Short mmCIF file of C-alpha atoms and ligand atoms in Angstrom, two decimals:
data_model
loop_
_atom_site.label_atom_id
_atom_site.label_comp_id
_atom_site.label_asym_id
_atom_site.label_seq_id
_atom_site.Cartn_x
_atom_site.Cartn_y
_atom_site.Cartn_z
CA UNK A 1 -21.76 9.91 12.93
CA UNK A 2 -19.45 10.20 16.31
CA UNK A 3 -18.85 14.10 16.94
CA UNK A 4 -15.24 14.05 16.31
CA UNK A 5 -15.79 13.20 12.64
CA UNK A 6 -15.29 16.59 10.86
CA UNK A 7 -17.11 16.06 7.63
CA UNK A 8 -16.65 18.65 4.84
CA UNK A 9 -17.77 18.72 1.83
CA UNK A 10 -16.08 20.18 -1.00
CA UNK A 11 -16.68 19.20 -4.67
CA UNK A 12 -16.53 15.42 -4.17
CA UNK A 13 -14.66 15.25 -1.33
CA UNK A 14 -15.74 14.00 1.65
CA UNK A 15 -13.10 14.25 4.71
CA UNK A 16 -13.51 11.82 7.90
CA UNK A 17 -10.61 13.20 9.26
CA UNK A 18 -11.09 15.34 12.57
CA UNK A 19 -7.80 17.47 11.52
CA UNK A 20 -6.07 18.25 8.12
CA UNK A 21 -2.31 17.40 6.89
CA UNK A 22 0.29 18.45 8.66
CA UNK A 23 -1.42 16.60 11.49
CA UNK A 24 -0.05 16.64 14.98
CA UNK A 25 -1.01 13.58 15.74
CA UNK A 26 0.49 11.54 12.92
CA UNK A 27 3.70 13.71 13.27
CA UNK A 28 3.80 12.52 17.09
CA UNK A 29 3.11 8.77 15.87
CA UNK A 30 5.87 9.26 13.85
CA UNK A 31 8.61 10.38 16.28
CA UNK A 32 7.24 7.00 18.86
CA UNK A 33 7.53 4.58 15.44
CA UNK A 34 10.75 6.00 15.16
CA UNK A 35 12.09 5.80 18.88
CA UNK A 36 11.01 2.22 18.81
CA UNK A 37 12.19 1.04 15.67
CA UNK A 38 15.55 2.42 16.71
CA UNK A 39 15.34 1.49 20.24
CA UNK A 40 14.72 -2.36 18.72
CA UNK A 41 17.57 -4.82 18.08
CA UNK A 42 17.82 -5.42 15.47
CA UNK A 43 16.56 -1.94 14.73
CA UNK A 44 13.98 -0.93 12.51
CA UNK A 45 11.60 1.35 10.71
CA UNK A 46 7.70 1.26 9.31
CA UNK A 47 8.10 1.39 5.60
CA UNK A 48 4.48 3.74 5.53
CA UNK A 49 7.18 6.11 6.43
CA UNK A 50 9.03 6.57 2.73
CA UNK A 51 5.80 7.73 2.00
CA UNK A 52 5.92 12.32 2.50
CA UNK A 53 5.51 13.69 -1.34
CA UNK A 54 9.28 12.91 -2.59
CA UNK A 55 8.45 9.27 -1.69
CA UNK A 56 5.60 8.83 -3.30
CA UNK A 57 7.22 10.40 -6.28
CA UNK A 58 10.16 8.12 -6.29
CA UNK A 59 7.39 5.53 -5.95
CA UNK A 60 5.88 6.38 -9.05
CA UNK A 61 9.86 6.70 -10.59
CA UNK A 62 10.57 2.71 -9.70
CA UNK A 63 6.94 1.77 -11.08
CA UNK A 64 8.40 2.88 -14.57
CA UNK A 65 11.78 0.43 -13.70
CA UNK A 66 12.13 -2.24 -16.34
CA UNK A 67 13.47 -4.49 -13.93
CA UNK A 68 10.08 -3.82 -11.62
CA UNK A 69 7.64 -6.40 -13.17
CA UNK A 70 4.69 -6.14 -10.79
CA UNK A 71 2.70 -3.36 -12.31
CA UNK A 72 3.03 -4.23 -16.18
CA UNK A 73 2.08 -7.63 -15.05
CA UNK A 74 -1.36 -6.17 -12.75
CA UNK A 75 -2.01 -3.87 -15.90
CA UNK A 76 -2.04 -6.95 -18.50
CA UNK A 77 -4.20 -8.41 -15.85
CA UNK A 78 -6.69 -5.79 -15.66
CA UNK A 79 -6.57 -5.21 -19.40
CA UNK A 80 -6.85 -8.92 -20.47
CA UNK A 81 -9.73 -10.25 -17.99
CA UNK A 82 -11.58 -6.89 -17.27
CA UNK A 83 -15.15 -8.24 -18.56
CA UNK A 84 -14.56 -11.24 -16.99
CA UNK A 85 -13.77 -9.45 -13.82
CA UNK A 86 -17.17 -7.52 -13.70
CA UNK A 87 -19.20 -10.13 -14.87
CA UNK A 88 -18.69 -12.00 -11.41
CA UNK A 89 -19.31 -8.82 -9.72
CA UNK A 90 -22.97 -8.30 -11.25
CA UNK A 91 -24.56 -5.20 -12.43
CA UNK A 92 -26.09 -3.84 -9.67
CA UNK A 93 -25.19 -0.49 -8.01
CA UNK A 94 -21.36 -0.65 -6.95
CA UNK A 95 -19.21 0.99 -5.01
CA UNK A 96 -15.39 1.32 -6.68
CA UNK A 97 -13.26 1.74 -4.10
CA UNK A 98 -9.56 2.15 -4.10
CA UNK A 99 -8.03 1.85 -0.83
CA UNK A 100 -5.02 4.06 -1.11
CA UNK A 101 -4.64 6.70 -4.16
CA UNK A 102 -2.86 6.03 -6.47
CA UNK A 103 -1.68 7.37 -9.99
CA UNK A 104 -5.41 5.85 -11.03
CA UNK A 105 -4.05 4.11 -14.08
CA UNK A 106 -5.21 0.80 -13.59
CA UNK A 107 -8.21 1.63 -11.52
CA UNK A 108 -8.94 3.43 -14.54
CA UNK A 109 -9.20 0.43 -16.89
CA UNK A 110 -12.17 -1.07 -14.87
CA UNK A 111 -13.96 1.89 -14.24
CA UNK A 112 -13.76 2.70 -18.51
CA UNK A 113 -15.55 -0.53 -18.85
CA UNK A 114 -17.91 -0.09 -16.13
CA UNK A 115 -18.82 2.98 -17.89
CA UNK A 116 -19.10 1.65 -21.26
CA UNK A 117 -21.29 -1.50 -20.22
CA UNK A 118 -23.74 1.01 -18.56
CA UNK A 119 -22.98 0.05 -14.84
CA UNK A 120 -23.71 2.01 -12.54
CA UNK A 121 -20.55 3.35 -10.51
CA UNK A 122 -19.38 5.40 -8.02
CA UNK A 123 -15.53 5.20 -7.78
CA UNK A 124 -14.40 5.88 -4.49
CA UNK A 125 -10.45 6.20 -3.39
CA UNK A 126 -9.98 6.19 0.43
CA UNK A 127 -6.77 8.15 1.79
CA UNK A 128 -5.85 9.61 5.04
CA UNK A 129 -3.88 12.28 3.01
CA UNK A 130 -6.57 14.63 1.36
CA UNK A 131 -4.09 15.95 -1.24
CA UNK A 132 -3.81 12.49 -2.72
CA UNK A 133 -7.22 12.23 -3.09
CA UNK A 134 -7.82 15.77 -4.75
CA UNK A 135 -4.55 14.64 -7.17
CA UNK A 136 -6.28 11.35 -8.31
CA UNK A 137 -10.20 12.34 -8.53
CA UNK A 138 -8.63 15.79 -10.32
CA UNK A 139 -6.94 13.25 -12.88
CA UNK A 140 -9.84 11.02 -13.15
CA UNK A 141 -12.57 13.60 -13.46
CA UNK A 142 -10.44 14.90 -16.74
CA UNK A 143 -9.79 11.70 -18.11
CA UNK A 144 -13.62 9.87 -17.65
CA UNK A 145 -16.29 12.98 -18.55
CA UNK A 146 -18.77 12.18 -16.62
CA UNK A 147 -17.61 9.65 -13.78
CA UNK A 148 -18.98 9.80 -10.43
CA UNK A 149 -16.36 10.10 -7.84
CA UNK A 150 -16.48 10.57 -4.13
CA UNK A 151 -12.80 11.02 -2.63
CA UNK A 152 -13.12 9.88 1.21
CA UNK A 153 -10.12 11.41 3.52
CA UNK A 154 -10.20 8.82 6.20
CA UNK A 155 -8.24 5.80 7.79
CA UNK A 156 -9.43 2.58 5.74
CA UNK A 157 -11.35 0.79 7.61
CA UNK A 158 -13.53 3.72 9.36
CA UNK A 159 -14.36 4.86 5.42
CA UNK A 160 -15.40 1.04 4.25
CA UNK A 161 -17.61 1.47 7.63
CA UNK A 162 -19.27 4.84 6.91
CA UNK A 163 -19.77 3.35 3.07
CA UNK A 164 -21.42 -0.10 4.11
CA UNK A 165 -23.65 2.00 6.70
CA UNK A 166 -24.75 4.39 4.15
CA UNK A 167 -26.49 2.70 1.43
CA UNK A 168 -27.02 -0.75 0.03
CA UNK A 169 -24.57 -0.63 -3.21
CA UNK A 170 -22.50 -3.41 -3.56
CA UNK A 171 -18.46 -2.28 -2.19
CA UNK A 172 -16.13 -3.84 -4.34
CA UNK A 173 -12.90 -2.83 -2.52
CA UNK A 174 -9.24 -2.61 -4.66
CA UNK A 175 -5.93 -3.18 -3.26
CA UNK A 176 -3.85 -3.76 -5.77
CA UNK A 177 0.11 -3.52 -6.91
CA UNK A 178 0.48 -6.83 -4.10
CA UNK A 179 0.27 -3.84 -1.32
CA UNK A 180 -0.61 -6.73 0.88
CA UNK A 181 2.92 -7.92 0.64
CA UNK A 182 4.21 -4.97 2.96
CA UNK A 183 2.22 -6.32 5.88
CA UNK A 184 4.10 -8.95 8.12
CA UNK A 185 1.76 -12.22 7.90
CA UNK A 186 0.35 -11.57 11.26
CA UNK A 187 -0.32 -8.01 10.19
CA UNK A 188 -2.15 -9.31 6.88
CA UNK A 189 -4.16 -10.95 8.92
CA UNK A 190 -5.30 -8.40 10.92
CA UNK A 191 -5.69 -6.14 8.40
CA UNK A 192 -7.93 -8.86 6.08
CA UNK A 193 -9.87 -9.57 9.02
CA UNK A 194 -10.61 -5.78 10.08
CA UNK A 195 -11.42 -5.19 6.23
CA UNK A 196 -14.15 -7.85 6.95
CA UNK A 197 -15.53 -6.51 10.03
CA UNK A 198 -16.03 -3.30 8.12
CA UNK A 199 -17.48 -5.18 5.06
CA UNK A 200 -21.25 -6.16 4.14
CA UNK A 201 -21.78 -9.74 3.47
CA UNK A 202 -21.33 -10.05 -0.18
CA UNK A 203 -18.87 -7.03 -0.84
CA UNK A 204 -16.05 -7.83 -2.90
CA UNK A 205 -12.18 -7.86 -2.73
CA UNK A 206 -10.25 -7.52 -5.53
CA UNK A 207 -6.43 -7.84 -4.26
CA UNK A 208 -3.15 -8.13 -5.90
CA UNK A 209 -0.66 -10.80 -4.97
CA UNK A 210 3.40 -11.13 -6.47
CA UNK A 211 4.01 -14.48 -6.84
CA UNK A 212 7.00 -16.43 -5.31
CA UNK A 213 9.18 -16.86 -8.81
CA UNK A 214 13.12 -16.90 -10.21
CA UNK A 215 14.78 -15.69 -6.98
CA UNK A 216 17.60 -13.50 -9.40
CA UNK A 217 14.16 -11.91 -11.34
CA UNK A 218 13.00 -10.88 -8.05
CA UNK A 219 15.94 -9.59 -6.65
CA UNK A 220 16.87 -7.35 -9.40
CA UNK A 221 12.90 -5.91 -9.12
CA UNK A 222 14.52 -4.39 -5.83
CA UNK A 223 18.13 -3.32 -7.13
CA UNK A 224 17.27 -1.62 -9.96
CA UNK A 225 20.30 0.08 -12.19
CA UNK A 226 19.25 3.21 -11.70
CA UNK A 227 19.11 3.24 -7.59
CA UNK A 228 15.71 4.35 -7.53
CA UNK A 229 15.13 1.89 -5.16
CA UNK A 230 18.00 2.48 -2.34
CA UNK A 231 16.99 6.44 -2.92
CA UNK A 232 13.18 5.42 -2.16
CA UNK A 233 14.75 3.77 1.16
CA UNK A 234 17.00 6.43 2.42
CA UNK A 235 13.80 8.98 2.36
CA UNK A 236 12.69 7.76 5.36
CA UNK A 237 16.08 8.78 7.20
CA UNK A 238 15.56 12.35 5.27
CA UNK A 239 12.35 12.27 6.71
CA UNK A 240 13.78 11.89 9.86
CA UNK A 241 16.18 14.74 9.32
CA UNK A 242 13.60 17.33 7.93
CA UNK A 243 10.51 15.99 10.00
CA UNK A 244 12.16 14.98 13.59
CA UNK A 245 15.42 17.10 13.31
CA UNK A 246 17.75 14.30 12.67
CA UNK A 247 20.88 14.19 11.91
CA UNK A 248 21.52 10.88 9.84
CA UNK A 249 23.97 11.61 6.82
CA UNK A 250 22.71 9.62 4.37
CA UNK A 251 25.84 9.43 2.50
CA UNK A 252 26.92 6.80 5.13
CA UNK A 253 24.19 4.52 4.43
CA UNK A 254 23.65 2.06 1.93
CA UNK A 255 20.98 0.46 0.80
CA UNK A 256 20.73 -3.13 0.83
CA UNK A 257 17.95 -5.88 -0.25
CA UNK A 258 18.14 -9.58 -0.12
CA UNK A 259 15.37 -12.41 -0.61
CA UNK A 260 14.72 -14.33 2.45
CA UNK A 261 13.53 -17.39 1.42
CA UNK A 262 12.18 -19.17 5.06
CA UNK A 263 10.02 -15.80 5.24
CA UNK A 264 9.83 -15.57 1.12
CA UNK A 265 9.68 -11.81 1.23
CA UNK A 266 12.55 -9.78 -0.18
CA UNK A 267 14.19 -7.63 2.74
CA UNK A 268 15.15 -3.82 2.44
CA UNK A 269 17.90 -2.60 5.06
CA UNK A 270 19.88 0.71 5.31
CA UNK A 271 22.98 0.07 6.97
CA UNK A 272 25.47 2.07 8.57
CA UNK A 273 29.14 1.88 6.53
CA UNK A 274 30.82 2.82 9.72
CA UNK A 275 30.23 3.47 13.99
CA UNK A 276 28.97 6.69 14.18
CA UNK A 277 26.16 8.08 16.41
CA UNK A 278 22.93 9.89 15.48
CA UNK A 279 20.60 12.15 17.37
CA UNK A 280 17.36 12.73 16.80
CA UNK A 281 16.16 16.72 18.28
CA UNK A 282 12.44 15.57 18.11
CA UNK A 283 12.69 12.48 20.25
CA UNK A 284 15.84 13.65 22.43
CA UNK A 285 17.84 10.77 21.71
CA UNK A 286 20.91 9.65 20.33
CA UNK A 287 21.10 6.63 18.28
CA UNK A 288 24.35 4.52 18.27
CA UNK A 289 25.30 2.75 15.26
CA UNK A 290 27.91 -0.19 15.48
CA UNK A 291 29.64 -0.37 11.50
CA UNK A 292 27.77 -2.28 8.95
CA UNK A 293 24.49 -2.77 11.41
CA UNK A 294 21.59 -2.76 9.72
CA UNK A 295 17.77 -0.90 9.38
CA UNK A 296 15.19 -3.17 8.67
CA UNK A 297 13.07 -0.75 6.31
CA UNK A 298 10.81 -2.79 4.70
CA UNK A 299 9.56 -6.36 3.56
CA UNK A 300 7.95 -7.51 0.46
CA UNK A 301 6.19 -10.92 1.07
CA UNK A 302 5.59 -13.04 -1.86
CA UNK A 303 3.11 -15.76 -2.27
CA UNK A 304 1.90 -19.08 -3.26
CA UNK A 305 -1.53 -19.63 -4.53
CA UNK A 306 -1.57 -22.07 -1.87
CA UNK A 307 -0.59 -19.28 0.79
CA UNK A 308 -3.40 -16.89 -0.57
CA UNK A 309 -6.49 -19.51 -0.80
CA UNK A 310 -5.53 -19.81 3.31
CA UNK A 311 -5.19 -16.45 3.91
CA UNK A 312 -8.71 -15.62 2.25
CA UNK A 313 -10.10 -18.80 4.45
CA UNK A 314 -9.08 -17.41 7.64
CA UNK A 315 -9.84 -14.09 7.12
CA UNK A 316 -13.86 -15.11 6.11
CA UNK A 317 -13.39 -14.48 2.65
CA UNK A 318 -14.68 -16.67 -0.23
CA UNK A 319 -12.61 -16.95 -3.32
CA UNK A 320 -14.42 -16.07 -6.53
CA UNK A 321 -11.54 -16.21 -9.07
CA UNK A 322 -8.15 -15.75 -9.23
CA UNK A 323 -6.48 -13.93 -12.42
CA UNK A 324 -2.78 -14.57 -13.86
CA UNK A 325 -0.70 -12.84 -16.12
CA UNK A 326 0.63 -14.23 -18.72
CA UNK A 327 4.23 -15.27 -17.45
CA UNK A 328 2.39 -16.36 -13.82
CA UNK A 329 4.50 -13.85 -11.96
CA UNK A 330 1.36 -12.16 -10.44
CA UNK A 331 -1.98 -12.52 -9.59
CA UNK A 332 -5.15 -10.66 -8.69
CA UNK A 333 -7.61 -12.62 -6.71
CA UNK A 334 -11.31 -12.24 -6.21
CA UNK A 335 -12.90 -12.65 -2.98
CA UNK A 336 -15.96 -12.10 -1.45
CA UNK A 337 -17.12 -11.21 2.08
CA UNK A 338 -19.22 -14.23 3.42
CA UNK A 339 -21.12 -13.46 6.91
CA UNK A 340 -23.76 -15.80 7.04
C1 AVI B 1 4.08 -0.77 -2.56
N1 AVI B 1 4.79 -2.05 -2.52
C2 AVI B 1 3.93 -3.16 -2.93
C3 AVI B 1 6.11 -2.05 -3.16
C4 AVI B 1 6.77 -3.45 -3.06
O1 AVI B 1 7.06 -4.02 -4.12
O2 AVI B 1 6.96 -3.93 -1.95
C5 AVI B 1 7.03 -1.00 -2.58
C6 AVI B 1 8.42 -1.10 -3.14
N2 AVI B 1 9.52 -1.15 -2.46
C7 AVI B 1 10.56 -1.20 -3.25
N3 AVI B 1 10.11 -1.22 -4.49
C8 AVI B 1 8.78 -1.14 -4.46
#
C-alpha cells in the first residue's frame, strides 16, 4: 500500500482516501472544472457536479417520476432474471461491488438471493464520499441481518485495484441505472478500459444500458411535470453560489433538454433568459452571458444493442448475457473481463 493511502478502519469501513469530505482538493478541482466549462464556447459544466447532498436528494426525488422509466424497468430486470443472473456468475467466493452508493434497493435484490442460495458474499459499495457509504451499508446492515459488507471510500478504479490485489474472490462489479450513459463515448471508453486494467481476468460486469426508444417517451423522462428535473440542473449553479461564491440568480435560468439524435443522447442545458454577467469570488472571474446562450450540463447517451456488443469488444470484455425488460426499453448486460 503507497504511503499516502490513509486506511482507517471503522466498523466496515475501509477509507482509501488520504483526506476526508470537505476535501481541498476536490473543492479546488471544482473551481478549474468550472473556469473551463465557462471559459468554453459553447460553455459548459461536469454533470458529477449536481451531485453535493440536495442533489443527490433530488436524484432520488426524479427516480420516483412516473415519467422516469429507467429504474422500474432495471428493478423488473433484477427481480425477473436474478437466478439466472447468478447462475452465470458461479458459486464461488464473490465480491459484490457497487461502484457508486446508491439508495441500495436494487443491489439489494441480488444480494437477498445470494444470501438465500447460500453464496458466499461480501457486498462492497465503492464511493469517494464516505458519508454515502456509511448511509447505504447503515441501510443494508438493517435490512439483510447478517450480510457482510465492506464500504471502501476511494476513487473507483484504485478500490477495484486494492480488491483484485487482496484476495482471489471473484469481483463482480455493478454499475447500474445506465450510469454509463453520462460519459461522452470517448469517456466510456476510457472509463471501460481503466475498469479492465483494474480487473482480474474473469471478474464480472454487470452494467445497465437505456435503450434508444419512442423519442417523445424519452423526452418526457427528462421534463418531468413536476420540474424535478430542471431543479436537479440548476443545483449545480447553487453550488456554484454556495461553494465558489457565485453569483448566478437562478431565477434567470431555465432549464432546457432536447434529444439529439446524430449523438442519440438527450441534452440538458441551463440557459440564460437575458445578457447579464456573473462573477464567480472563488475563481476571480466574471462570466458574460449573451441572452438565451446556453450551459451544456449534462448528456444522457442511449444505446443500441449493437452499440453495446462494440463497446464491450473494445474495451476487452466478453459478453455473457444481456437482460431486457419487458417493454425492451432497458437492458443490463453481462460481461466478463478476458486477459488471456
Ligand atoms: C444518473 N443518470 C443515469 C441519470 C440519467 O438518466 O442520465 C441522471 C439524470 N439526469 C436527469 N434525470 C436523471
Amino acid at each position: 500500500m503507497s504511503k499516502n493511502l490513509k486506511i482507517i478502519e471503522s466498523g466496515e469501513i475501509l477509507d482509501l482516501q488520504a483526506r476526508h469530505i470537505p476535501c481541498p482538493k476536490s473543492q479546488k478541482e471544482f473551481a478549474i472544472d468550472v473556469l473551463i466549462g465557462l471559459s468554453h464556447s459553447p460553455k459548459r459544466l461536469p454533470c458529477k457536479y449536481i451531485y453535493d447532498e440536495r442533489g443527490s436528494l433530488l436524484f432520488e426525488r426524479i427516480i420516483a417520476c412516473p415519467e422516469y422509466y429507467l429504474t422500474d424497468c432495471e428493478v423488473e430486470i433484477l427481480r425477473t432474471y436474478k437466478e439466472e443472473i447468478l447462475s452465470k456468475v458461479g458459486g464461488g467466493k464473490i465480491n459484490l461491488v457497487e461502484l457508486g452508493a446508491g439508495s441500495g434497493e436494487k443491489t439489494k435484490i441480488l444480494l437477498q438471493e445470494m444470501i438465500a442460495g447460500n453464496i458466499d458474499v461480501t457486498f462492497i459499495p465503492i464511493d469517494i464520499s464516505s458519508s454515502a457509504i456509511r448511509d447505504s451499508t447503515d441501510s443494508l446492515k438493517e435490512q439483510i441481518p447478517g450480510i457482510k459488507i465492506k464500504g471502501l471510500v476511494s476513487e473507483y478504479f484504485k478500490g477495484i485495484r486494492w480488491l483484485s490485489n487482496l484476495d482471489r474472490c471473484t469481483n463482480v462489479i455493478l454499475f447500474l441505472g445506465s450510469n454509463i450513459g453520462n460519459f461522452e463515448p470517448a469517456e466510456a471508453d476510457v472509463f471501460l478500459s481503466s475498469l479492465w486494467n483494474a480487473c482480474n481476468d474473469g471478474d464480472y460486469l454487470f452494467i445497465g444500458f437505456d435503450l434508444k426508444k419512442d423519442i417523445r417517451l424519452l423526452l418526457n423522462a427528462y421534463n418531468d411535470s413536476g420540474g424535478v428535473t430542471a431543479e436537479f440542473n440548476l443545483n449545480l449553479l447553487r453550488r456554484i453560489n454556495n461553494e465558489l461564491g457565485g453569483d448566478f440568480n437562478l431565477e434567470e435560468f431555465q432549464y432546457y433538454s432536447t434529444f439529439d439524435a446524430i449523438s442519440g443522447a438527450i441534452k440538458s442545458y441551463l440557459i440564460s433568459q437575458r445578457k447579464q454577467n456573473v462573477v464567480i469570488d472563488e475563481i476571480n472571474r466574471l462570466f458574460f452571458f449573451k441572452s438565451w446562450e446556453s450551459i451544456h450540463t449534462e448528456s444522457s447517451y442511449k444505446f443500441l444493442v449493437d452499440d453495446i456488443v462494440k463497446l464491450a469488444s473494445r474495451n476487452g470484455f466478453e459478453i455473457i448475457e444481456h437482460f431486457f425488460d419487458s417493454k425492451n426499453y432497458f437492458v443490463d448486460s453481462l460481461w466478463q473481463v478476458k486477459k488471456e
